[in-house]
Structures are given as structure tokens and as C-alpha cells.
Amino acid sequence: MGIKAVVIGGSGATGKELVQQLLDRPDVEQVKVLLRRPYFKPHTKLDEVIVDFNMLAQYSEHIEGDIAFSTLGTTIKDAGSQEAQWKVDHDYPLAFAEIAKQNGIQTFVLLSSMQADPKARLFYPRMKGTLEHAIQKLNFPSYIILRPGIIDRPNTDRTGEKLAVRIIKLLNKMGLLHKFRAITTVDLANALIAAGIDFQKAGEQLYESPEILAGIKR
């Protein structure tokens, strides 16, 4: 039997690359993607599950398999407030993780953020760090966290992110900050799969930006 994966955040820039790469792998038998609305083209290995994330427990039967990936996230601009962003970036992934643990999923892979820290003064890294620690307490047999730096999303409408990518690429050309260069969504999705499937180990593994950029090989 092949690997059965379940994903939230599959319609995001990194998430859709993750789903496609999982579908392309011969060792993956099934990919379940929990979404607010239909998104992907039909595929023999794909199962789209349309859910209300405010009532995720009602869809518990679909959150099962061998490995769970969370790439769910939004911006404060799109969310409208810190409270609304917290619900999407923290509450939904945590509820997803709790159900995954209850249903016996062995491996949980979380796409987090650089400098995530529950004690951070800034809202965004504090939110991401709080989520990391909450999932840690669930004690998955294998819990994998990736903290990429700037993500180079194709056709993004995030003005600040586009500016940051341009600046970091300019600095890279000047020979600066190569360990913190922007990562493409294709490469990040590949790293999520490498960490969760190809080089997965028991316990907690944390990959910071330099390790992700170098390629997950351990």
C-alpha cells in the first residue's frame, strides 16, 4: 500500500505545489485536500474535501492516513484583523493537528515561519511560535517543522513580500545573505516532502531557512 497524505492549505502558493508533487510521486497512493471550495483538476489519486474550517471536527473521518501537512496561512490584510488571522494561522491548523493525532496519523509536517517564537514581541512570529508549541504537546511520533525565510511566490499580490524578494535578491547578487535567499514555492514544497517522507525520522525535527535552502538530506 502506498502513502496516504492529507493536506490543509492546498490552495495556497506553496500548498498547491505540495499537492501536485505528492500526486506525481509513485509511492503516494492518495492525497486528501481539505478546502473551502473546489480548486484542483480531477486526478485519480486526489480527494478534495470541501469543509467549513470553523467546524473541522465534523470532517474528522477525512483527516486520516499516514502523514498530514499544514501549509495553511493568510495575511493580516486578507484576514482583516489580528484576531481573524490568528484563527486561520493558529486555530485551524491546531484543530487539524488534534484530529490527525486522534485518528492515528503518525507524521505531522508544519510549514511555519522564520523566527517563530511564542515569546516574540511581534505578532506574526509569536503566533507561529505558539502554534508550533501547541502541536508539539500533541506528541506525534514524528513532528516536522520548516521555518523558511522569504518565499518567492509566483504572481503574488503581496506588495511587501514582492519588495522583500527584490531586496534579498539584490543583496545576494552583491554577495550578501546567501543563507537567507528567497526560496521558490516549488523548492519549498519539495523540502516539505523530503522532510516528511524521504528523510523522515522519529521525534521532532526543526529545519531553519539555511537547511531548507541547502536541501533536506538527513
mmCIF file of C-alpha atoms in Angstrom, residues 20-218:
data_model
loop_
_atom_site.group_PDB
_atom_site.id
_atom_site.type_symbol
_atom_site.label_atom_id
_atom_site.label_comp_id
_atom_site.label_asym_id
_atom_site.label_seq_id
_atom_site.Cartn_x
_atom_site.Cartn_y
_atom_site.Cartn_z
ATOM 1 C CA GLN A 20 0.975 18.429 -7.220
ATOM 2 C CA GLN A 21 4.321 16.963 -6.165
ATOM 3 C CA LEU A 22 2.581 14.455 -3.907
ATOM 4 C CA LEU A 23 0.307 13.400 -6.772
ATOM 5 C CA ASP A 24 3.335 12.943 -9.031
ATOM 6 C CA ARG A 25 5.045 10.528 -6.624
ATOM 7 C CA PRO A 26 4.543 6.819 -7.379
ATOM 8 C CA ASP A 27 4.828 5.965 -3.677
ATOM 9 C CA VAL A 28 1.849 8.154 -2.781
ATOM 10 C CA GLU A 29 -1.475 6.355 -3.101
ATOM 11 C CA GLN A 30 -3.896 9.072 -2.034
ATOM 12 C CA VAL A 31 -3.880 12.829 -1.389
ATOM 13 C CA LYS A 32 -6.800 14.292 0.532
ATOM 14 C CA VAL A 33 -7.015 18.086 0.457
ATOM 15 C CA LEU A 34 -9.341 19.959 2.784
ATOM 16 C CA LEU A 35 -10.586 23.131 1.071
ATOM 17 C CA ARG A 36 -13.255 25.801 1.403
ATOM 18 C CA ARG A 37 -14.227 25.382 -2.244
ATOM 19 C CA PRO A 38 -13.247 23.142 -5.220
ATOM 20 C CA TYR A 39 -9.843 24.055 -6.593
ATOM 21 C CA PHE A 40 -7.894 21.266 -8.315
ATOM 22 C CA LYS A 41 -8.406 19.447 -11.584
ATOM 23 C CA PRO A 42 -9.618 15.858 -11.162
ATOM 24 C CA HIS A 43 -6.916 13.251 -10.526
ATOM 25 C CA THR A 44 -7.213 9.553 -9.772
ATOM 26 C CA LYS A 45 -5.247 9.933 -6.524
ATOM 27 C CA LEU A 46 -6.845 13.219 -5.410
ATOM 28 C CA ASP A 47 -9.751 13.548 -2.997
ATOM 29 C CA GLU A 48 -10.964 17.119 -2.480
ATOM 30 C CA VAL A 49 -12.987 17.521 0.711
ATOM 31 C CA ILE A 50 -14.966 20.764 0.964
ATOM 32 C CA VAL A 51 -15.102 21.804 4.617
ATOM 33 C CA ASP A 52 -16.100 24.572 6.992
ATOM 34 C CA PHE A 53 -12.909 25.140 8.951
ATOM 35 C CA ASN A 54 -14.931 26.542 11.847
ATOM 36 C CA MET A 55 -16.433 23.071 12.298
ATOM 37 C CA LEU A 56 -13.465 20.896 11.368
ATOM 38 C CA ALA A 57 -14.376 18.165 13.853
ATOM 39 C CA GLN A 58 -17.378 17.330 11.680
ATOM 40 C CA TYR A 59 -14.957 16.196 8.956
ATOM 41 C CA SER A 60 -12.835 14.022 11.226
ATOM 42 C CA GLU A 61 -13.345 10.916 9.077
ATOM 43 C CA HIS A 62 -11.413 12.604 6.251
ATOM 44 C CA ILE A 63 -8.405 13.532 8.404
ATOM 45 C CA GLU A 64 -6.713 10.153 8.314
ATOM 46 C CA GLY A 65 -3.767 8.476 6.650
ATOM 47 C CA ASP A 66 -0.025 8.253 7.154
ATOM 48 C CA ILE A 67 1.092 11.882 7.028
ATOM 49 C CA ALA A 68 -0.532 15.293 7.474
ATOM 50 C CA PHE A 69 0.753 18.554 6.007
ATOM 51 C CA SER A 70 -0.292 22.025 7.137
ATOM 52 C CA THR A 71 0.615 24.912 4.837
ATOM 53 C CA LEU A 72 -2.414 26.996 5.803
ATOM 54 C CA GLY A 73 -1.894 30.697 6.344
ATOM 55 C CA THR A 74 -3.067 34.162 5.382
ATOM 56 C CA THR A 75 -2.034 37.794 5.702
ATOM 57 C CA ILE A 76 -3.453 40.319 8.113
ATOM 58 C CA LYS A 77 -4.542 42.344 5.081
ATOM 59 C CA ASP A 78 -6.620 39.473 3.706
ATOM 60 C CA ALA A 79 -7.858 38.399 7.136
ATOM 61 C CA GLY A 80 -8.862 41.909 8.176
ATOM 62 C CA SER A 81 -7.588 41.799 11.756
ATOM 63 C CA GLN A 82 -5.091 40.061 14.040
ATOM 64 C CA GLU A 83 -7.928 38.056 15.571
ATOM 65 C CA ALA A 84 -9.071 36.795 12.170
ATOM 66 C CA GLN A 85 -5.521 35.951 11.118
ATOM 67 C CA TRP A 86 -4.959 34.066 14.379
ATOM 68 C CA LYS A 87 -7.984 31.913 13.610
ATOM 69 C CA VAL A 88 -6.638 30.946 10.168
ATOM 70 C CA ASP A 89 -2.945 30.631 11.013
ATOM 71 C CA HIS A 90 -3.234 29.158 14.506
ATOM 72 C CA ASP A 91 -6.675 27.819 15.402
ATOM 73 C CA TYR A 92 -7.443 25.938 12.180
ATOM 74 C CA PRO A 93 -4.038 24.193 11.907
ATOM 75 C CA LEU A 94 -4.154 23.262 15.605
ATOM 76 C CA ALA A 95 -7.646 21.777 15.278
ATOM 77 C CA PHE A 96 -6.452 19.874 12.204
ATOM 78 C CA ALA A 97 -3.438 18.556 14.137
ATOM 79 C CA GLU A 98 -5.551 17.496 17.116
ATOM 80 C CA ILE A 99 -7.882 15.476 14.903
ATOM 81 C CA ALA A 100 -4.940 13.980 12.991
ATOM 82 C CA LYS A 101 -3.414 12.807 16.272
ATOM 83 C CA GLN A 102 -6.716 11.351 17.482
ATOM 84 C CA ASN A 103 -7.044 9.468 14.201
ATOM 85 C CA GLY A 104 -3.623 7.887 14.493
ATOM 86 C CA ILE A 105 -1.681 9.843 11.869
ATOM 87 C CA GLN A 106 1.988 9.207 12.607
ATOM 88 C CA THR A 107 3.705 12.158 10.922
ATOM 89 C CA PHE A 108 2.778 15.840 11.022
ATOM 90 C CA VAL A 109 4.573 18.418 8.865
ATOM 91 C CA LEU A 110 4.081 22.097 9.648
ATOM 92 C CA LEU A 111 5.062 24.990 7.414
ATOM 93 C CA SER A 112 5.931 27.683 9.932
ATOM 94 C CA SER A 113 7.953 30.885 9.638
ATOM 95 C CA MET A 114 11.445 32.194 10.248
ATOM 96 C CA GLN A 115 11.950 33.451 13.829
ATOM 97 C CA ALA A 116 8.774 31.784 15.090
ATOM 98 C CA ASP A 117 8.778 32.128 18.869
ATOM 99 C CA PRO A 118 5.864 32.106 21.344
ATOM 100 C CA LYS A 119 7.665 34.831 23.323
ATOM 101 C CA ALA A 120 8.302 37.097 20.335
ATOM 102 C CA ARG A 121 7.191 40.704 20.681
ATOM 103 C CA LEU A 122 5.924 40.878 17.113
ATOM 104 C CA PHE A 123 2.511 39.362 16.443
ATOM 105 C CA TYR A 124 3.310 37.148 13.446
ATOM 106 C CA PRO A 125 6.323 35.211 14.802
ATOM 107 C CA ARG A 126 4.573 34.935 18.199
ATOM 108 C CA MET A 127 1.507 33.420 16.528
ATOM 109 C CA LYS A 128 3.604 30.919 14.566
ATOM 110 C CA GLY A 129 5.693 30.008 17.603
ATOM 111 C CA THR A 130 2.592 29.484 19.742
ATOM 112 C CA LEU A 131 1.224 27.100 17.109
ATOM 113 C CA GLU A 132 4.499 25.161 16.933
ATOM 114 C CA HIS A 133 4.471 24.604 20.693
ATOM 115 C CA ALA A 134 0.780 23.675 20.829
ATOM 116 C CA ILE A 135 1.267 20.962 18.197
ATOM 117 C CA GLN A 136 4.439 19.793 19.950
ATOM 118 C CA LYS A 137 2.354 18.966 23.024
ATOM 119 C CA LEU A 138 0.295 16.510 20.957
ATOM 120 C CA ASN A 139 3.342 14.197 20.802
ATOM 121 C CA PHE A 140 3.180 12.963 17.231
ATOM 122 C CA PRO A 141 5.598 10.060 16.649
ATOM 123 C CA SER A 142 7.205 12.310 14.018
ATOM 124 C CA TYR A 143 6.724 16.084 14.099
ATOM 125 C CA ILE A 144 8.480 18.186 11.466
ATOM 126 C CA ILE A 145 8.670 21.984 11.387
ATOM 127 C CA LEU A 146 10.013 24.012 8.475
ATOM 128 C CA ARG A 147 10.827 27.678 9.038
ATOM 129 C CA PRO A 148 11.620 29.178 5.643
ATOM 130 C CA GLY A 149 12.676 32.757 5.160
ATOM 131 C CA ILE A 150 11.223 34.844 2.364
ATOM 132 C CA ILE A 151 9.074 32.802 -0.018
ATOM 133 C CA ASP A 152 9.232 33.690 -3.699
ATOM 134 C CA ARG A 153 5.587 33.177 -4.673
ATOM 135 C CA PRO A 154 4.817 33.453 -8.412
ATOM 136 C CA ASN A 155 2.323 36.182 -9.308
ATOM 137 C CA THR A 156 1.884 37.204 -5.680
ATOM 138 C CA ASP A 157 -0.173 40.286 -4.865
ATOM 139 C CA ARG A 158 1.580 40.748 -1.526
ATOM 140 C CA THR A 159 3.351 44.076 -2.066
ATOM 141 C CA GLY A 160 5.613 43.815 0.965
ATOM 142 C CA GLU A 161 6.651 40.301 0.059
ATOM 143 C CA LYS A 162 7.462 41.241 -3.538
ATOM 144 C CA LEU A 163 9.634 44.117 -2.281
ATOM 145 C CA ALA A 164 11.408 41.859 0.207
ATOM 146 C CA VAL A 165 12.167 39.303 -2.516
ATOM 147 C CA ARG A 166 13.640 42.019 -4.743
ATOM 148 C CA ILE A 167 15.798 43.354 -1.919
ATOM 149 C CA ILE A 168 17.115 39.946 -0.861
ATOM 150 C CA LYS A 169 17.908 39.030 -4.481
ATOM 151 C CA LEU A 170 19.804 42.309 -4.880
ATOM 152 C CA LEU A 171 21.778 41.627 -1.708
ATOM 153 C CA ASN A 172 22.505 38.095 -2.905
ATOM 154 C CA LYS A 173 23.952 39.496 -6.160
ATOM 155 C CA MET A 174 26.196 41.675 -4.015
ATOM 156 C CA GLY A 175 27.457 38.574 -2.239
ATOM 157 C CA LEU A 176 25.400 39.127 0.916
ATOM 158 C CA LEU A 177 22.967 36.970 2.912
ATOM 159 C CA HIS A 178 23.196 33.891 0.700
ATOM 160 C CA LYS A 179 21.986 31.738 3.604
ATOM 161 C CA PHE A 180 18.753 33.713 3.627
ATOM 162 C CA ARG A 181 17.976 33.930 -0.059
ATOM 163 C CA ALA A 182 14.352 33.658 -1.142
ATOM 164 C CA ILE A 183 13.024 30.157 -1.747
ATOM 165 C CA THR A 184 10.600 29.300 -4.537
ATOM 166 C CA THR A 185 7.333 27.557 -3.767
ATOM 167 C CA VAL A 186 8.444 24.595 -5.882
ATOM 168 C CA ASP A 187 11.620 24.142 -3.825
ATOM 169 C CA LEU A 188 9.765 24.655 -0.550
ATOM 170 C CA ALA A 189 7.167 22.028 -1.446
ATOM 171 C CA ASN A 190 9.995 19.664 -2.322
ATOM 172 C CA ALA A 191 11.578 20.338 1.074
ATOM 173 C CA LEU A 192 8.302 19.624 2.877
ATOM 174 C CA ILE A 193 8.062 16.245 1.169
ATOM 175 C CA ALA A 194 11.730 15.436 1.667
ATOM 176 C CA ALA A 195 11.482 16.192 5.382
ATOM 177 C CA GLY A 196 8.177 14.393 5.830
ATOM 178 C CA ILE A 197 8.673 11.354 3.615
ATOM 179 C CA ASP A 198 12.142 10.845 2.172
ATOM 180 C CA PHE A 199 14.222 11.642 5.275
ATOM 181 C CA GLN A 200 11.583 11.447 7.976
ATOM 182 C CA LYS A 201 12.747 10.424 11.447
ATOM 183 C CA ALA A 202 11.073 9.798 14.780
ATOM 184 C CA GLY A 203 10.685 12.666 17.190
ATOM 185 C CA GLU A 204 10.745 16.368 16.435
ATOM 186 C CA GLN A 205 12.791 17.819 13.579
ATOM 187 C CA LEU A 206 13.204 21.532 13.042
ATOM 188 C CA TYR A 207 14.572 22.930 9.774
ATOM 189 C CA GLU A 208 15.574 26.576 9.599
ATOM 190 C CA SER A 209 15.972 28.584 6.394
ATOM 191 C CA PRO A 210 19.651 27.712 5.649
ATOM 192 C CA GLU A 211 18.953 23.972 5.958
ATOM 193 C CA ILE A 212 15.867 24.236 3.776
ATOM 194 C CA LEU A 213 17.781 26.158 1.108
ATOM 195 C CA ALA A 214 20.609 23.616 1.204
ATOM 196 C CA GLY A 215 18.134 20.790 0.638
ATOM 197 C CA ILE A 216 16.750 18.330 3.187
ATOM 198 C CA LYS A 217 19.113 15.364 3.051
ATOM 199 C CA ARG A 218 19.264 13.952 6.548
#
